[in-house]
Short mmCIF file of C-alpha atoms and ligand atoms in Angstrom, two decimals:
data_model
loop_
_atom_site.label_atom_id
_atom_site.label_comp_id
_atom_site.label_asym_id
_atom_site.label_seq_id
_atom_site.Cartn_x
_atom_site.Cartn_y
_atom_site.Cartn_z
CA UNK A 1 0.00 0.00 0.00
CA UNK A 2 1.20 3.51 -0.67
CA UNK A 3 1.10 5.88 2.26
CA UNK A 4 -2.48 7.52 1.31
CA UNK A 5 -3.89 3.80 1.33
CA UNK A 6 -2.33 3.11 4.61
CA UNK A 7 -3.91 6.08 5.71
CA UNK A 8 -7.09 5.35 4.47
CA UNK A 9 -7.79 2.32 5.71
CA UNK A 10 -6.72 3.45 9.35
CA UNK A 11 -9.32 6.33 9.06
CA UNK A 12 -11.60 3.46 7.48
CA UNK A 13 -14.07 4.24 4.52
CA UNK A 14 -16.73 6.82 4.04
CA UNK A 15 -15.99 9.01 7.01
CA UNK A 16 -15.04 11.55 5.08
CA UNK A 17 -17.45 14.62 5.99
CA UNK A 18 -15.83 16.62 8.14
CA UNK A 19 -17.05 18.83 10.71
CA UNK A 20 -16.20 22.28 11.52
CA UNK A 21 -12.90 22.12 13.77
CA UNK A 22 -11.15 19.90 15.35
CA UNK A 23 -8.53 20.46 18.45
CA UNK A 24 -5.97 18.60 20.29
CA UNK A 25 -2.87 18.77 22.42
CA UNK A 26 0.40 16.23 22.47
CA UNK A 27 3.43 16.03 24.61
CA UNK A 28 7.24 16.50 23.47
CA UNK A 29 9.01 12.96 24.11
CA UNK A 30 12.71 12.33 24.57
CA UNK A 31 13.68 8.90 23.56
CA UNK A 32 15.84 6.99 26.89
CA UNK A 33 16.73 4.00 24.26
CA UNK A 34 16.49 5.77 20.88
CA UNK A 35 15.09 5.21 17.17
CA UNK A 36 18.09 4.94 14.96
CA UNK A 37 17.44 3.64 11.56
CA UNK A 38 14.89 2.51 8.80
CA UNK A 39 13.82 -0.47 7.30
CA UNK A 40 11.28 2.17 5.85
CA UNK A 41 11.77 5.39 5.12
CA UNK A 42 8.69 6.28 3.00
CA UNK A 43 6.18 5.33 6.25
CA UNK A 44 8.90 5.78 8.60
CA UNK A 45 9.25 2.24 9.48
CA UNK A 46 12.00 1.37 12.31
CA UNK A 47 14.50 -1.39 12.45
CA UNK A 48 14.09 -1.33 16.31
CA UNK A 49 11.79 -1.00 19.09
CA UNK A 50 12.31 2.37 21.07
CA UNK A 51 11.23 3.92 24.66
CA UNK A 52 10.79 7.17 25.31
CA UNK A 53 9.71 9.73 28.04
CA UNK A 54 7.08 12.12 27.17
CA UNK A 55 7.52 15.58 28.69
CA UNK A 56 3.85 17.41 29.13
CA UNK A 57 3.30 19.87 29.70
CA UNK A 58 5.71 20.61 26.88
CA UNK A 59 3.90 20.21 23.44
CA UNK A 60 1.96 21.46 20.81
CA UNK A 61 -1.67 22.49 20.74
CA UNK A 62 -3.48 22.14 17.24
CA UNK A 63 -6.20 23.28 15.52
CA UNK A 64 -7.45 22.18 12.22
CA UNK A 65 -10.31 23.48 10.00
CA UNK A 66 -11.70 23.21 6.28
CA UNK A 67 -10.87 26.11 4.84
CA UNK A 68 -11.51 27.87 1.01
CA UNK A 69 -9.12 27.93 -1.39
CA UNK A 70 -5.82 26.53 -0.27
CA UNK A 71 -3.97 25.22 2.49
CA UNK A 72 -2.58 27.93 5.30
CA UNK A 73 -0.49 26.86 7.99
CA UNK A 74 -0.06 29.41 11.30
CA UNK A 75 2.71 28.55 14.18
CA UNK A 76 2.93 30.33 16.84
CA UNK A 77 0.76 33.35 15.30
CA UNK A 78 3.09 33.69 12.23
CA UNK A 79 2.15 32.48 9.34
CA UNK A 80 4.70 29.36 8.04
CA UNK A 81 5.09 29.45 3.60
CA UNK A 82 3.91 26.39 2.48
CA UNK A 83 6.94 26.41 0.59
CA UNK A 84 9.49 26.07 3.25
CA UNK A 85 10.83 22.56 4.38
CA UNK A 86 8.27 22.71 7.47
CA UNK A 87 5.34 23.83 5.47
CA UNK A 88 5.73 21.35 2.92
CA UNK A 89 6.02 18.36 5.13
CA UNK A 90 2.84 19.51 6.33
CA UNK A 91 0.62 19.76 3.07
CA UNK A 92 2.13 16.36 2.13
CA UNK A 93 0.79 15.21 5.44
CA UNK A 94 -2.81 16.81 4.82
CA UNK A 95 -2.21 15.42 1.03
CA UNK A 96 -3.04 12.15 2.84
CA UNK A 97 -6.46 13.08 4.48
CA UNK A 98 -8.32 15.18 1.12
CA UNK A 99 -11.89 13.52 1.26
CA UNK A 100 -11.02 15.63 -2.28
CA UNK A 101 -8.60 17.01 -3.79
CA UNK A 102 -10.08 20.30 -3.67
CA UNK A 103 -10.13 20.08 0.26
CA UNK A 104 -7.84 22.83 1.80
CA UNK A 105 -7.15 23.11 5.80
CA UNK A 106 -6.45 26.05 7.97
CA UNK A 107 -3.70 24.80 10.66
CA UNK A 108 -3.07 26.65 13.81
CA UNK A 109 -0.46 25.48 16.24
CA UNK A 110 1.25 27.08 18.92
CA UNK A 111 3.99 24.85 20.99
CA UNK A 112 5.80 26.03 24.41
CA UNK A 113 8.39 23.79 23.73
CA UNK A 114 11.71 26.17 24.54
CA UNK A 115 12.87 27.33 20.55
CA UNK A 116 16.81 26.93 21.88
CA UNK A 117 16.47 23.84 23.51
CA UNK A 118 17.35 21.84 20.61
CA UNK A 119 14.17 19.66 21.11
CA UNK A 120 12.07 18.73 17.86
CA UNK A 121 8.43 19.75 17.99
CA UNK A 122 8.34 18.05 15.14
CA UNK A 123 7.02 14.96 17.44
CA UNK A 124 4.28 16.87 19.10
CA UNK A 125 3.26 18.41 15.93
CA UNK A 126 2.30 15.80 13.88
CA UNK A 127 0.89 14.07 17.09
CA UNK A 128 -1.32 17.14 17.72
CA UNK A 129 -2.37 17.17 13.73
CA UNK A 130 -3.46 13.50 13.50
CA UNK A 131 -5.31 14.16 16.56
CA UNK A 132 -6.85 17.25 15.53
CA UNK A 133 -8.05 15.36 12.39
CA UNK A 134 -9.06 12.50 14.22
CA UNK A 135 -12.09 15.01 16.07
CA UNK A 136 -12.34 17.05 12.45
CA UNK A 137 -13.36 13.90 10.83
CA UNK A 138 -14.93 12.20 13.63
CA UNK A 139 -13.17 9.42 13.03
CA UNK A 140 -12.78 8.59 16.83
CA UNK A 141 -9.84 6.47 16.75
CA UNK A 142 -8.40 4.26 19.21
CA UNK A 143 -4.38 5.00 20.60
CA UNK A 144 -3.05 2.74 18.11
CA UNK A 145 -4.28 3.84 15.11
CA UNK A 146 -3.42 7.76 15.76
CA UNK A 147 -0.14 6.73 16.74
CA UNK A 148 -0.02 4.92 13.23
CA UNK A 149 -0.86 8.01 11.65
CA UNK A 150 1.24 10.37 13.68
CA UNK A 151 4.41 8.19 12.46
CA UNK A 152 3.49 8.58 8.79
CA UNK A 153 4.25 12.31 9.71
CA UNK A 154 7.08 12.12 11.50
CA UNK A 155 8.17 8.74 13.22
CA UNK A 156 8.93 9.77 16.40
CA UNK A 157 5.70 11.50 16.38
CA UNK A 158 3.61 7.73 17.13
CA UNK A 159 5.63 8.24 20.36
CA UNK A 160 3.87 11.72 21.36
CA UNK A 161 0.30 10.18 20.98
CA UNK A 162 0.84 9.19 24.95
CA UNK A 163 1.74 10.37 28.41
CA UNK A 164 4.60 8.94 30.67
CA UNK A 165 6.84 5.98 29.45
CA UNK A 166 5.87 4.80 25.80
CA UNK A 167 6.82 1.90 23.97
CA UNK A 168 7.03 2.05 20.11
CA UNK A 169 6.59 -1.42 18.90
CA UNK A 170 8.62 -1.77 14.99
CA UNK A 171 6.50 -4.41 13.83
CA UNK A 172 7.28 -6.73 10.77
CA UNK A 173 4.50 -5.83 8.72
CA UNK A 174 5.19 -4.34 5.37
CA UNK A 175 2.37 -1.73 5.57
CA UNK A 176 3.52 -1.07 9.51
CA UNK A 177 -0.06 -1.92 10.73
CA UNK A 178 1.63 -3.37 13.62
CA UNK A 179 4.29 -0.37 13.73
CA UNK A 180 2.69 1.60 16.68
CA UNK A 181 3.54 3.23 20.00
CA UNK A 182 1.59 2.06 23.52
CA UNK A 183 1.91 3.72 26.51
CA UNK A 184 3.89 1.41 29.24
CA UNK A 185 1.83 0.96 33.14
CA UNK A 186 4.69 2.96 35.34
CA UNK A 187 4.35 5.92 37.08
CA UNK A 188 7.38 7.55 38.21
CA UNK A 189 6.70 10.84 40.13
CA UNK A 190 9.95 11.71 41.44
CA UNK A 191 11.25 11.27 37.63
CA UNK A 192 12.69 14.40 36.38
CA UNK A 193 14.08 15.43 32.90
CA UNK A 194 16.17 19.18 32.57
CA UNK A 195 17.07 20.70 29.19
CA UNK A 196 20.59 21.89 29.12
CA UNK A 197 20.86 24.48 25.78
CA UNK A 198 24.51 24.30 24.25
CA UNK A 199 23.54 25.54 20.98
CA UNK A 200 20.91 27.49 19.23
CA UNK A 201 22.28 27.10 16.37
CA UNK A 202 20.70 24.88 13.07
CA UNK A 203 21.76 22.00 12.78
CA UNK A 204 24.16 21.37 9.81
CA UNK A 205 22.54 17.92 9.00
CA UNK A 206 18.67 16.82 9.81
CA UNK A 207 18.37 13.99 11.96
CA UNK A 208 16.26 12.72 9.11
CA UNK A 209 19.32 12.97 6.42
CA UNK A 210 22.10 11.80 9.46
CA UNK A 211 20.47 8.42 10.38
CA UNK A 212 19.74 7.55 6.79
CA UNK A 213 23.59 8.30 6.39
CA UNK A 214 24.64 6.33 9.24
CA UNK A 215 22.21 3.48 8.46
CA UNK A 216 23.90 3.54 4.82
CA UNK A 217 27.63 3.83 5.95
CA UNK A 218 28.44 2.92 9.32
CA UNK A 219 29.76 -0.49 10.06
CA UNK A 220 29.43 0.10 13.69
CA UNK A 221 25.40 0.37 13.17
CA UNK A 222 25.40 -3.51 12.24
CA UNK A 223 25.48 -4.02 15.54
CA UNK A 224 22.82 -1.35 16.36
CA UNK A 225 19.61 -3.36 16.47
CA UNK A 226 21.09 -6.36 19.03
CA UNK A 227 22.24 -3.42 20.91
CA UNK A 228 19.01 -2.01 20.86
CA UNK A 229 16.73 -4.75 21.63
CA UNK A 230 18.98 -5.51 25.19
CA UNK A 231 18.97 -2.03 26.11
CA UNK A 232 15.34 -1.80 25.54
CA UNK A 233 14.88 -4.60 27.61
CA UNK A 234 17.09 -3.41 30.66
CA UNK A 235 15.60 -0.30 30.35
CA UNK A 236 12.08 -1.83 31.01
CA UNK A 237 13.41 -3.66 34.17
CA UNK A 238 14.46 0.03 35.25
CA UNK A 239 11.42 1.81 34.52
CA UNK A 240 9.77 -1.06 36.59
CA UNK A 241 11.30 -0.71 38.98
CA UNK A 242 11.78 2.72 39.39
CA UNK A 243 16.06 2.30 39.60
CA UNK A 244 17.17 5.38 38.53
CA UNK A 245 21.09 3.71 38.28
CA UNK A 246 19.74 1.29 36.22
CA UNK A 247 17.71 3.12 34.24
CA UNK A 248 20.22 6.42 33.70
CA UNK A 249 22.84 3.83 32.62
CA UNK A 250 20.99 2.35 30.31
CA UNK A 251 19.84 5.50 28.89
CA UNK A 252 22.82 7.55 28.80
CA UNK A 253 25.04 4.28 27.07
CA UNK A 254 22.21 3.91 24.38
CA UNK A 255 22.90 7.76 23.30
CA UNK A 256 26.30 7.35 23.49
CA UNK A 257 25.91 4.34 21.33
CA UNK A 258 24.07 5.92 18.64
CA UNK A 259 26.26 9.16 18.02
CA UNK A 260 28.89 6.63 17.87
CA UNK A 261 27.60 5.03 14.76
CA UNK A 262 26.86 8.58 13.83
CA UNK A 263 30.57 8.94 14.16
CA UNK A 264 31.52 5.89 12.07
CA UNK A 265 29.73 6.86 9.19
CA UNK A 266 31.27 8.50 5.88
CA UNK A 267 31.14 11.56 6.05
CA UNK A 268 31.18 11.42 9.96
CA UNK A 269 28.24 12.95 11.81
CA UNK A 270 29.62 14.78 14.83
CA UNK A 271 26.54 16.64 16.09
CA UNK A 272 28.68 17.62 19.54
CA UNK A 273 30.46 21.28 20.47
CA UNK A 274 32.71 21.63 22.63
CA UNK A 275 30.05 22.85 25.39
CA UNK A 276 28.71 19.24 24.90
CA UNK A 277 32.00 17.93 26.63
CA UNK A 278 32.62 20.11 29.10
CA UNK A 279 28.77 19.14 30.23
CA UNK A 280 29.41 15.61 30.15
CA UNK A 281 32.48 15.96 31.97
CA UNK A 282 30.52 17.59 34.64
CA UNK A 283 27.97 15.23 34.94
CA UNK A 284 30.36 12.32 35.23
CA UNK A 285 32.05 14.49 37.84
CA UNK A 286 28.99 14.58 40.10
CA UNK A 287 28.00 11.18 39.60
CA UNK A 288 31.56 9.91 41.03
CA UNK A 289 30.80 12.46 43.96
CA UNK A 290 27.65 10.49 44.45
CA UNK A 291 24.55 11.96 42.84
CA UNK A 292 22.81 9.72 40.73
CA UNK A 293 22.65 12.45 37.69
CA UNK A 294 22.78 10.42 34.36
CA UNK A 295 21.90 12.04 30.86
CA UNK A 296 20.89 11.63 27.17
CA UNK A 297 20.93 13.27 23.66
CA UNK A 298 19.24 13.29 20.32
CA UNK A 299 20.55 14.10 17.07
CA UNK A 300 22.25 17.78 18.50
CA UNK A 301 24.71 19.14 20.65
CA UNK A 302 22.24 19.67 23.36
CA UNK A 303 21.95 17.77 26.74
CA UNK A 304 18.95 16.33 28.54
CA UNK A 305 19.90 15.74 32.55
CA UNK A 306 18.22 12.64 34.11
CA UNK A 307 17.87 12.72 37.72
CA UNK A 308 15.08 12.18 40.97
CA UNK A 309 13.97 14.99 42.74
CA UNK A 310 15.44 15.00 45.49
CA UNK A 311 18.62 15.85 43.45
CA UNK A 312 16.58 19.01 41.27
CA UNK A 313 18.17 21.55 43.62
CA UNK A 314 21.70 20.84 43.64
CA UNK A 315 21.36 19.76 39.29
CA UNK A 316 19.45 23.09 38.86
CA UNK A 317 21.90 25.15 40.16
CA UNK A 318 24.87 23.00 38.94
CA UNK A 319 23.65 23.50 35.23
CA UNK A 320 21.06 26.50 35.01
CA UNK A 321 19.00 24.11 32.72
CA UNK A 322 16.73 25.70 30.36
CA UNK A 323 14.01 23.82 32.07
CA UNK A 324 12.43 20.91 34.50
CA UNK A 325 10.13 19.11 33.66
CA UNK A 326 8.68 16.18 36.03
CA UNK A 327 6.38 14.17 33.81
CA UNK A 328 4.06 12.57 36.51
CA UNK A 329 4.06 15.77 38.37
CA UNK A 330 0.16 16.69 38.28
O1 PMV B 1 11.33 11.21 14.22
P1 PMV B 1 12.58 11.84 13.75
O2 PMV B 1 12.77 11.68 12.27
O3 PMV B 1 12.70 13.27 14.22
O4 PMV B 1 13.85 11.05 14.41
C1 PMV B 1 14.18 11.14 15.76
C2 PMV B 1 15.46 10.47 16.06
C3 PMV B 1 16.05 10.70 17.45
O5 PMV B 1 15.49 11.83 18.08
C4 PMV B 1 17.54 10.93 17.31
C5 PMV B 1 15.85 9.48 18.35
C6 PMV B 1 14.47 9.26 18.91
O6 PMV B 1 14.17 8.09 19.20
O7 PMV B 1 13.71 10.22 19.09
#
């Protein structure tokens, strides 16, 4: 199936009259054992299984209508050209949804996700969208299937369907109707997650055009996906039981991992500044003085701090993070 077929049969036949709006509101997530890698790159398809963290109240808040003429796409009150790398990934997204060709959609989003903080609303944007469409179209969805259409926007994205801990299953199916994210059964309330900013800067490579790179070149990423599936695994056992050791470990080796097989491939993808090693350093400094302080990164320089609570005083005023979050904080 192509990716409009896919899409069709999740939203399932003849729903197609819309009503007048349709709203909704996803998390950020940060992945603690990461997705690295295709086996699919036109329905963004994963060789491996990945966990993340989601990180409400950070996110994006949608809202999608039918609108006259064409397309228009508004992010935080600015208007985004539908000709610019983000405004095109959107129409191709909506591309998949036209009861008719004809049908045009007015899109405003607003995200308080920090702009410097290096973190990709990408995730809670298409999230948001497929949700927002979802209640357009009255379609009412379960999890599963919006998280199957959040990932044909961005793949991530399945991730930011949930709260908390979330598991994104990679499936075997061709079509990836068994390619979806579920939210996992812990609660972790002393959890916390701080954004460290190193750079503001754009990135010279997309994550997008790195792992396809890597995935292409690297000899180290042949032994990605084992790697993967254990640290998944441990990292479960963690989350159970609530170890941050075990779980910051686990989490901060994985990233380590995969920006190693970034740096193995031809041309080498070396996403770190030298800010990014003086943090580390520091962290590794006070974890051997005893604080359990662990950390991970994406595809970018910047740092995400893993710690308890009872450790967010001492962290906060160690690092000046951009932010805290505590995901089961309510
Ligand atoms: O969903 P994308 O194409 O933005 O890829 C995200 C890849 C990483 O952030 C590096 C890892 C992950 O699991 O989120």
């Amino acid at each position: 199936m192509n990716k409009r077929e896919i899409a069709q049969t999740i939203t399932g036949p003849g729903k197609t009259e819309p009503g007048t709006e349709g709203t909704a509101v996803a998390p950020i997530n940060i992945a603690l054992c990461k997705y690295w890698g295709k086996r699919d790159e036109l329905i963004n398809l994963p060789v491996t299984s990945s966990l993340s963290i989601s990180l409400s109240p950070l996110g994006t808040k949608t809202d999608v209508r039918i609108a006259e003429g064409t397309d228009s796409f508004v992010l935080n009150d600015q208007e985004i050209s539908l000709e610019s790398p983000a405004g095109q990934r959107v129409v191709e997204y909506l591309d998949l949804f036209r009861p008719d060709p004809h049908t045009a959609f007015h899109i405003d989003s607003s995200t308080n996700v920090p702009v410097a903080a290096g973190l990709a609303s990408s995730a809670s944007g298409f999230a948001a969208l497929a949700m927002a469409l979802d209640k357009l179209f009255n379609w009412n969805l379960d999890t599963r299937s919006l998280s199957i259409l959040a990932r044909l926007g961005s793949g991530s994205a399945s991730r930011s369907v949930f709260d908390g801990f979330v598991e994104w299953h990679a499936g075997e199916d061709p079509d990836g109707m068994d390619c979806y994210a579920e939210k996992l059964p812990y609660e972790w309330p002393v959890f916390c997650v701080a954004l460290v900013e190193i750079s503001s800067e754009q990135k010279y490579i997309s994550s997008r055009a790195a792992m396809a790179q890597t995935v292409r070149t690297s000899k180290l990423y042949r032994g990605w996906p084992a790697r993967a599936r254990a640290d998944l695994e441990e990292l479960k056992a963690g989350i159970a039981e609530k170890d941050i050791v075990r779980v910051g470990r686990v989490a901060e080796a994985n990233a380590l991992a995969m920006h190693a097989t970034m740096l193995d491939s031809r041309p080498a993808v070396l996403y770190w500044k030298p800010e990014t090693i003086k943090t580390i350093e520091k962290i590794w400094a006070i974890r051997e003085a005893g604080t359990a302080l662990y950390f991970t990164m994406d595809a970018g320089p910047n740092i995400k701090l893993l710690f308890e609570e009872c450790d967010r005083d001492l962290i906060e005023r160690e690092f000046s993070p951009q932010t805290t979050v505590v995901p089961f904080f309510s």
